[in-house]
Coordinates of C-alpha atoms and ligand atoms in Angstrom, one line a residue:
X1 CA -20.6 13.9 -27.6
X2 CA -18.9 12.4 -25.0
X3 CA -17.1 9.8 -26.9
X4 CA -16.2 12.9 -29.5
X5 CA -14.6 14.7 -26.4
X6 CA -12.9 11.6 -25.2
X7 CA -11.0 10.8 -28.6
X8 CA -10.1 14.6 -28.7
X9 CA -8.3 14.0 -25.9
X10 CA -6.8 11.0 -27.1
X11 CA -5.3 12.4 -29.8
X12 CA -4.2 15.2 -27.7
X13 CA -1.7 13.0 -25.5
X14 CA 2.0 13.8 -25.5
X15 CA 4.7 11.7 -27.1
X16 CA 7.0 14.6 -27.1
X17 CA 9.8 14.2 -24.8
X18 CA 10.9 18.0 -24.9
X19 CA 7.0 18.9 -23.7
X20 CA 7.6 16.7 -20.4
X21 CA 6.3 18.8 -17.7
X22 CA 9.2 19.3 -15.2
X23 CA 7.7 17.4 -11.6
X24 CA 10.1 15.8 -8.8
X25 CA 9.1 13.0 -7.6
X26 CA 8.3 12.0 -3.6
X27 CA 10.9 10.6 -2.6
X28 CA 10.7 7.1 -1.9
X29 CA 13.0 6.5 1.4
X30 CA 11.9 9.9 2.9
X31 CA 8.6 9.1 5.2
X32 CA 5.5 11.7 5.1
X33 CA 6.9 13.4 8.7
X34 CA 10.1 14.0 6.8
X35 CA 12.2 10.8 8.4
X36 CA 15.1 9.7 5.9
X37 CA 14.6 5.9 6.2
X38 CA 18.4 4.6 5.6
X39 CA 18.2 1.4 6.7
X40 CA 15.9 -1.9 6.0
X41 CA 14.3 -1.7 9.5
X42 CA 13.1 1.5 9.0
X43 CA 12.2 0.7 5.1
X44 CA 9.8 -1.9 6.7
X45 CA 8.5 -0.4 9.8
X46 CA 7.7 2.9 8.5
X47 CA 8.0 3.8 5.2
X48 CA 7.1 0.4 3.3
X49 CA 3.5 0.4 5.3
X50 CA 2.8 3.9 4.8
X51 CA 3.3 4.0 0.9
X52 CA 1.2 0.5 0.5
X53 CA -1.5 2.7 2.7
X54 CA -1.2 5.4 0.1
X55 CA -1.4 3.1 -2.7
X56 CA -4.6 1.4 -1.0
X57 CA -6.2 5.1 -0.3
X58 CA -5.3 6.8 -3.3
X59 CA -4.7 4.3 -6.6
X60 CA -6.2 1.2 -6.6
X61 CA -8.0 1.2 -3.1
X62 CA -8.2 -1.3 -0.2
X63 CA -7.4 -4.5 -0.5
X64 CA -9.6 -6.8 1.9
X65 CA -7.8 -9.5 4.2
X66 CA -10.3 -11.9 5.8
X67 CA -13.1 -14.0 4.1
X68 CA -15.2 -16.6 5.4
X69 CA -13.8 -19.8 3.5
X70 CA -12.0 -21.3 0.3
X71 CA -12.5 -24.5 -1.2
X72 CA -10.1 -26.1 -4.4
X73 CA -11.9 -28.0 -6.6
X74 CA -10.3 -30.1 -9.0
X75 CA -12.6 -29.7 -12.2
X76 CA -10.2 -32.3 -15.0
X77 CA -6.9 -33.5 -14.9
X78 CA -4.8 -35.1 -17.4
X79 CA -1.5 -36.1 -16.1
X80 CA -0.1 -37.0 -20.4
X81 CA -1.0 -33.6 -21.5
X82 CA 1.1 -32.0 -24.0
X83 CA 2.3 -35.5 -25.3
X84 CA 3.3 -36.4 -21.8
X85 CA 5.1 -33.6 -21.0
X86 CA 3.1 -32.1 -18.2
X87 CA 0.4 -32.9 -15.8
X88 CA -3.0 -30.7 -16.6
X89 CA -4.7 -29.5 -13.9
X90 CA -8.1 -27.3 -14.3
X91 CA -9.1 -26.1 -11.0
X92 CA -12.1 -23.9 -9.2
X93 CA -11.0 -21.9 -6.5
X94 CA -14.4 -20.9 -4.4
X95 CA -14.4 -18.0 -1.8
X96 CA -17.0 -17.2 0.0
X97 CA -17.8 -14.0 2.6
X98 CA -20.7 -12.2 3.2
X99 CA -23.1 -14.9 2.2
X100 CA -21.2 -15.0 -1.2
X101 CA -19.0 -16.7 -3.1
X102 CA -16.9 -16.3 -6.3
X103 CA -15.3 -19.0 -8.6
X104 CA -11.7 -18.5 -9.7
X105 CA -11.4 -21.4 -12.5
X106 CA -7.5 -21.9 -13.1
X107 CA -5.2 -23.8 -15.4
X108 CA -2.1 -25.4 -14.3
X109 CA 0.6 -27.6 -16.0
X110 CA 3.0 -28.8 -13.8
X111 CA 6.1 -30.5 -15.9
X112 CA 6.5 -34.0 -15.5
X113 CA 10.1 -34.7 -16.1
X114 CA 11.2 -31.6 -13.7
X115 CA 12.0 -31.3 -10.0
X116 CA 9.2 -31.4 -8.0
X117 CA 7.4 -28.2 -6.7
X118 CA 8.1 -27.0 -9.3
X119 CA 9.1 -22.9 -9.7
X120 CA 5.8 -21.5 -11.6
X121 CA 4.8 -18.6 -13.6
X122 CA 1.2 -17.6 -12.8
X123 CA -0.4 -15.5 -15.4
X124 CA -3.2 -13.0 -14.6
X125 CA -4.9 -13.1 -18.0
X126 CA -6.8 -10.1 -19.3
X127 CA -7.4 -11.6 -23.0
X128 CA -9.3 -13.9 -24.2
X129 CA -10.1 -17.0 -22.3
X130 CA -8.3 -18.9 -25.8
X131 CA -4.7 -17.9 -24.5
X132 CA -4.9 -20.2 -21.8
X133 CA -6.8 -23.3 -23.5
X134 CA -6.1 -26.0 -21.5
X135 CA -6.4 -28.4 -24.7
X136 CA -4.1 -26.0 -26.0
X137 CA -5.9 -25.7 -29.4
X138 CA -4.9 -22.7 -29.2
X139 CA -1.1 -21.5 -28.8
X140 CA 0.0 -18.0 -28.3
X141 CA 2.6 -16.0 -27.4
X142 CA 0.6 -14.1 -24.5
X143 CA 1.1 -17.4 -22.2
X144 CA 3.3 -19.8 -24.1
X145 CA 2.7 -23.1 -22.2
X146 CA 4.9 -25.3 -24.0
X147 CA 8.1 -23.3 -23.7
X148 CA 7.4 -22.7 -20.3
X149 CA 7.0 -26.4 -19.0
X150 CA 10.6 -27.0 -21.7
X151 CA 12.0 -24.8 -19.6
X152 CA 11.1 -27.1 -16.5
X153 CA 8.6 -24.3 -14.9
X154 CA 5.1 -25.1 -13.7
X155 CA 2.5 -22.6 -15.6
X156 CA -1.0 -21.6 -14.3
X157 CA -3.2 -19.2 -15.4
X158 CA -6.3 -17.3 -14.1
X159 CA -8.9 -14.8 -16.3
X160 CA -9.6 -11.6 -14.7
X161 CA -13.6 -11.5 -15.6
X162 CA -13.6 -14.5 -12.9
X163 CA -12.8 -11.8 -10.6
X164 CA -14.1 -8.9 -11.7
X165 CA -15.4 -8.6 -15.2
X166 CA -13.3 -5.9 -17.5
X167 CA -16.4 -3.7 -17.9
X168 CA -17.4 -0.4 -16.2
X169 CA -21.0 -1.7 -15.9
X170 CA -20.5 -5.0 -14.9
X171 CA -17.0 -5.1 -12.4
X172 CA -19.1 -5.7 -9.4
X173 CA -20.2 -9.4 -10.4
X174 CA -17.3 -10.9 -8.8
X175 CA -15.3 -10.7 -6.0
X176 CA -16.9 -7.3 -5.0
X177 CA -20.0 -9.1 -4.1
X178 CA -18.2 -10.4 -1.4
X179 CA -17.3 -7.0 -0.1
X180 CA -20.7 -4.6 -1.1
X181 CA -19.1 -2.0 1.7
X182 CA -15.7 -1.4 -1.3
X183 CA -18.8 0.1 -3.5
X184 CA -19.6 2.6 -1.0
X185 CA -16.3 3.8 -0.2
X186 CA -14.1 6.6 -2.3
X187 CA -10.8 4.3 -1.4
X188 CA -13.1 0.8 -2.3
X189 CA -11.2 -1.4 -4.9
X190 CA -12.7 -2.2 -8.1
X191 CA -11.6 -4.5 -11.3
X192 CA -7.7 -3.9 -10.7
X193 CA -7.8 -4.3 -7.2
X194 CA -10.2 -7.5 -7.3
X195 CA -7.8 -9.4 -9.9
X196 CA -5.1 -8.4 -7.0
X197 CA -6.9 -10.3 -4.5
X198 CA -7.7 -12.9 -7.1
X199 CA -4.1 -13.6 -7.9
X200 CA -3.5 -14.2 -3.5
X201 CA -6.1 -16.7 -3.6
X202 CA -4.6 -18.9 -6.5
X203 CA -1.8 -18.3 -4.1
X204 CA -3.6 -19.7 -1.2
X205 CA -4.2 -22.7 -3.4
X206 CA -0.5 -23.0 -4.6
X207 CA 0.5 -23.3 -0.8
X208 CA -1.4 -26.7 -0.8
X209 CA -0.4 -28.1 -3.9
X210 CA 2.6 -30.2 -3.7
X211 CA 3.4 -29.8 -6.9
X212 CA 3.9 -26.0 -6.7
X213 CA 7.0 -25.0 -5.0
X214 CA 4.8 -21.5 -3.5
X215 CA 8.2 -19.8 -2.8
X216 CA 8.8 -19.5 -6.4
X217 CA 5.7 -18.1 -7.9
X218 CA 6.6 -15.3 -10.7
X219 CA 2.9 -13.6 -10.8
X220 CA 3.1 -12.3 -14.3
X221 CA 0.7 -9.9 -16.0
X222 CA 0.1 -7.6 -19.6
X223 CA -0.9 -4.4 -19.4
X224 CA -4.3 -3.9 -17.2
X225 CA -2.6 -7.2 -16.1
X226 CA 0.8 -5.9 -15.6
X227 CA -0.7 -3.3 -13.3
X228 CA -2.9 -6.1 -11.1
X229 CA 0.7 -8.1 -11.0
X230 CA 2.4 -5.0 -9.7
X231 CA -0.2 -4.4 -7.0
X232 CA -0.4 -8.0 -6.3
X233 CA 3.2 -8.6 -5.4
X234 CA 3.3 -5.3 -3.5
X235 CA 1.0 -6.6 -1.5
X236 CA 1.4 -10.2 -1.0
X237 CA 5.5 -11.7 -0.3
X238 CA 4.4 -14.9 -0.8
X239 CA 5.0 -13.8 -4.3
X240 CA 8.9 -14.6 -5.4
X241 CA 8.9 -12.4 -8.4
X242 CA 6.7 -10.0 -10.2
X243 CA 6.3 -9.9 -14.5
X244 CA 5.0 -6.4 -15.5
X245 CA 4.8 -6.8 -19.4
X246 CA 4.1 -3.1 -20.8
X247 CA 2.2 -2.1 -17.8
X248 CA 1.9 1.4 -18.7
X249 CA -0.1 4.3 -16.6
X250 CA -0.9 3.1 -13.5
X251 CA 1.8 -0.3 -13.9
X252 CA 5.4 0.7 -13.4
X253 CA 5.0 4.4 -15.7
X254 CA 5.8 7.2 -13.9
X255 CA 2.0 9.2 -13.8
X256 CA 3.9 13.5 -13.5
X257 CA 5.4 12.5 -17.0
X258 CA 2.3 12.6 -18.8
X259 CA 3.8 11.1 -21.8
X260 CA 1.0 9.0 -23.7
X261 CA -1.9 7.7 -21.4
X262 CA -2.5 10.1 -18.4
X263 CA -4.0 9.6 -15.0
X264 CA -7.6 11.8 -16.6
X265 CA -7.7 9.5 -19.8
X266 CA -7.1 6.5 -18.0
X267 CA -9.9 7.1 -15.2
X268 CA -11.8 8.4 -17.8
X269 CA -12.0 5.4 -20.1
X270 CA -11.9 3.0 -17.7
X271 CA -13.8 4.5 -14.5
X272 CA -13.9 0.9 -13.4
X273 CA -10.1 -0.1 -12.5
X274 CA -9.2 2.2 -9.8
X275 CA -10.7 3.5 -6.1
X276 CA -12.8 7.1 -6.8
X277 CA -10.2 8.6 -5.0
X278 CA -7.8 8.4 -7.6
X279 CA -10.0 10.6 -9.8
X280 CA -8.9 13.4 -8.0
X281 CA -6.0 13.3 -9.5
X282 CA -6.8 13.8 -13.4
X283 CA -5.3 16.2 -14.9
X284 CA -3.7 16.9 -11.3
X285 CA -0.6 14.5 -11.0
X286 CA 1.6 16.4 -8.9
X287 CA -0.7 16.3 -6.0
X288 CA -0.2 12.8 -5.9
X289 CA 1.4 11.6 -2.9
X290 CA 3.6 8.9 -4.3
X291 CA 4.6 8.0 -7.7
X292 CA 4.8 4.4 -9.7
X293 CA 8.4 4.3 -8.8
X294 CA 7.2 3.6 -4.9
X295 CA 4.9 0.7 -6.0
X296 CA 8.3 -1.2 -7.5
X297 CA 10.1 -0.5 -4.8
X298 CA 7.3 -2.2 -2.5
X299 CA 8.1 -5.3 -3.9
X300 CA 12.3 -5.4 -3.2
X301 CA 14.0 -7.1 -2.7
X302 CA 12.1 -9.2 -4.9
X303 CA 13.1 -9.5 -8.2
X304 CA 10.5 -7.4 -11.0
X305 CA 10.8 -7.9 -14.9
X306 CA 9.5 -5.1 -16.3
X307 CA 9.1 -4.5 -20.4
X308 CA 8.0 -2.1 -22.8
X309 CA 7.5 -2.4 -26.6
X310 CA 9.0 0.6 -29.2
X311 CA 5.5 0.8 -31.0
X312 CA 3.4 1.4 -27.7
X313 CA 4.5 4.7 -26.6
X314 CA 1.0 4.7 -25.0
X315 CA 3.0 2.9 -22.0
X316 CA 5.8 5.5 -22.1
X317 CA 9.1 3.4 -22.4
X318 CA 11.2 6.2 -21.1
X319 CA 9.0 6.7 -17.7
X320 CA 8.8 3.1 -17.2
X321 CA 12.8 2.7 -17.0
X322 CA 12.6 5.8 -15.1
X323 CA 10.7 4.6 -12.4
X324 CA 12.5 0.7 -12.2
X325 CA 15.7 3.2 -12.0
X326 CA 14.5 5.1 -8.9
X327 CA 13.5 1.8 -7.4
X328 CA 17.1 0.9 -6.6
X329 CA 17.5 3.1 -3.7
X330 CA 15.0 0.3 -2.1
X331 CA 17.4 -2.6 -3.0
X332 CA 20.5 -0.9 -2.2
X333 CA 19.1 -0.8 1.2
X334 CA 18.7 -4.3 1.3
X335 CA 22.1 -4.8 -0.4
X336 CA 20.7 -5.8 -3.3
X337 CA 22.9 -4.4 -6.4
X338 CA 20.8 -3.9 -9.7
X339 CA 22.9 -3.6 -12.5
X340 CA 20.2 -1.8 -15.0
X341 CA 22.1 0.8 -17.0
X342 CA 21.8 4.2 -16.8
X343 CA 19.5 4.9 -19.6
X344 CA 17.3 2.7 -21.3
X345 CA 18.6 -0.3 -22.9
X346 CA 18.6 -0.4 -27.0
X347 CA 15.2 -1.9 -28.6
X348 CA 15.8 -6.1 -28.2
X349 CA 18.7 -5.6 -26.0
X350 CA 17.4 -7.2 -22.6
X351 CA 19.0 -7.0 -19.0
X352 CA 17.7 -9.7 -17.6
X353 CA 19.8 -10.2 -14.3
X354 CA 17.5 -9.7 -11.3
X355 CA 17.0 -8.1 -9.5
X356 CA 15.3 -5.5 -12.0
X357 CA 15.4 -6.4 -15.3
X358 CA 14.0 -4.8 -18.1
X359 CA 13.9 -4.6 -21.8
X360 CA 12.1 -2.6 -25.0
X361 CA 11.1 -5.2 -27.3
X362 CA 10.9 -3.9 -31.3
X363 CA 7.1 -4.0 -31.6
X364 CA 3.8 -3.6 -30.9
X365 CA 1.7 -3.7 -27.3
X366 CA 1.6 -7.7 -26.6
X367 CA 3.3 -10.1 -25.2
X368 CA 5.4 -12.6 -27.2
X369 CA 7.5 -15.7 -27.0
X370 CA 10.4 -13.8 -27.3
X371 CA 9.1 -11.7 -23.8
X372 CA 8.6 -15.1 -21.9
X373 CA 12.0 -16.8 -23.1
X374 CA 13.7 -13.2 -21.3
X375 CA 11.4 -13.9 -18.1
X376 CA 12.5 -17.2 -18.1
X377 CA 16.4 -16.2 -18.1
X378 CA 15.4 -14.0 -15.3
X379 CA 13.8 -16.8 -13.5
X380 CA 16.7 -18.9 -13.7
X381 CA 19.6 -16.7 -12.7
X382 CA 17.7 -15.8 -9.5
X383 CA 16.1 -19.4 -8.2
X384 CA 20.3 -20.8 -9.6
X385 CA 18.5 -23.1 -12.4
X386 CA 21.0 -21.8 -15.2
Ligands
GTR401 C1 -5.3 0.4 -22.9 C2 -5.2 1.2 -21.6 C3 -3.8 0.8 -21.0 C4 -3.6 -0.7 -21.0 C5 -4.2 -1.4 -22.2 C6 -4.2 -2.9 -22.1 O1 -6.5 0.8 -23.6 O2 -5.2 2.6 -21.9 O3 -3.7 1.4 -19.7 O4 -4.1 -1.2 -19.8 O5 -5.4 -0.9 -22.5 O6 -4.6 -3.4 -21.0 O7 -3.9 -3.6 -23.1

């Protein structure tokens, strides 16, 4: 019965665009006691730490700071892989706390004929494990290796289930073993906000590897990704730049739009992702104190690609652009011009000068070569590599 009910209410999302509930959105530079914040001082001293608390209490739930240790473990290396053309690197990252400890195997090619760091792309992968082959017998558009390291870029790559498998009975098997107090709580992380704290550690790593240049990391992520590369950058400034490939409800959608997945379907389906707390918000959006529009703007003046596809109206395009567009007011604070346009680009017409850059690829939900080779551009113009 329950799966009967669920894909009644499925069916039952909105795609219409005239049945849009009216909401207004909090606004991001006014703080909860009313303060306008005008100025990047304030931004940071009051209103950027109160809306990552929100985020942290009410969406995805806290993200924990300390651990006991972390050791890198270089599992293989191969420094002719892809006919020479990059230097393979298959790691285990170990973190241990509370008498645990939790392996984060990663993939890295660093180019060999490029500058050295290198500027790398780190994917959060929530596919199969075959994206990322590291014998690449297996090449797909979802983390396009090759075209990366042509493009002289370093490219690593971690799976989510390393950190929390994608699976409402089994979540707790990774990194939440390390903190068993999260499962108690109602603002505990779960899968979304353990990938999070996942992608920091690779980070951690990246900061000893002198291969990695660590100020030019582009955390990257699809989907259930694109939301743990959202949170993960708002978060952590180590990272340079932030990928958010059809992230959706939850990602960079606006939730009072209700347009295609909802806050009530999404918690519903996958009970799992988010803290508890954020259940008491199905079906109840405008109580929400913030809106996906504050979680981009935690990551300026940082540059964030964000995409949608024209098939996956799931994600809501329109919302998506909506909430990069009312990110702005963040970067205009820090001077930081964004030249989106007003209202969302054509379908394969991408604006990819950063600092927010987006584009609606003609399509289905994935992510392609053709995505990458616009992140790329991105990449370039802002780290001068053009
Ligand atoms: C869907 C989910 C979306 C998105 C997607 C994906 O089923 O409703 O929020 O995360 O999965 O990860 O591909």
């Amino acid at each position: 019965l329950a799966s009967v009910l669920l894909s009644f209410e499925l069916i039952a999302q909105n795609y219409d665009e005239s049945k849009v509930p009216s909401y207004i959105l909090p606004d991001v530079l006014e703080s909860q006691n009313k303060m306008k914040i005008a100025n990047v001082k304030d931004w940071e001293s009051i209103r950027r730490p109160e809306i990552l608390a929100l985020f942290e209490e009410n969406v995805y739930g806290i993200m924990p700071k300390k651990f006991d240790n972390s050791n890198f473990k270089i599992k293989n290396e191969n420094k002719l892989s892809m006919n020479g053309k990059a230097h393979l690197k298959e790691l285990e990252i170990s973190v241990s706390n509370n008498n645990q400890t939790v392996i984060i195997n990663l993939v890295l090619f660093v180019p060999t004929r490029a500058k050295k760091p290198a500027a790398t792309f780190l994917l959060i992968n929530n596919r199969g494990k075959n994206n990322t082959s590291p014998t690449r017998d297996t090449i797909s558009g979802f983390w396009p290796a090759e075209q990366v390291i042509d493009a002289g870029y370093a490219v690593a790559a971690f799976h989510v289930n390393d950190a929390a498998p994608d699976d409402k009975n089994n979540y707790r098997n990774g990194v939440l073993r390390l903190y068993p107090e999260q499962l108690k709580a109602d603002n505990g992380m779960k899968a979304i906000g353990a990938w999070a704290w996942a992608a920091s550690r690779i980070m951690d790593y990246f900061e000893k590897d002198k291969d990695v240049d660590a100020s030019k990391v582009i955390l990257t992520g699809h989907s259930r990704g694109g939301k743990a590369s959202l949170w993960a950058a708002a978060q952590d400034t180590r990272f340079a730049m932030c990928v958010t490939n059809c992230s959706g409800n939850t990602g960079a959608a606006l939730s009072r739009r209700r347009f295609g997945e909802t806050v009530k379907v999404i918690n519903t389906t996958f009970p799992h992702w988010f803290a508890d707390n954020y259940k008491k918000f199905n079906d109840n959006e405008s109580a929400l104190p913030l809106d996906q529009h504050m979680l981009v703007s935690l990551i300026a003046p940082r540059p964030v690609y964000v995409t949608n596809a024209s098939e996956d109206l799931w994600a809501d395009p329109v919302g998506t652009f909506k909430s990069v567009k009312e990110a702005e007011k963040v970067y205009e604070l820090y001077n930081v011009k964004s030249g989106l346009p007003q209202s969302i680009p054509a379908i394969n017409m991408p604006f990819v000068k950063p600092p927010l850059a987006y584009h609606i690829r003609e399509g289905k939900h994935d992510m392609t070569f053709y995505d990458w080779a616009q992140f790329i551009k991105t990449a370039d113009l802002y780290f001068n590599r053009q």
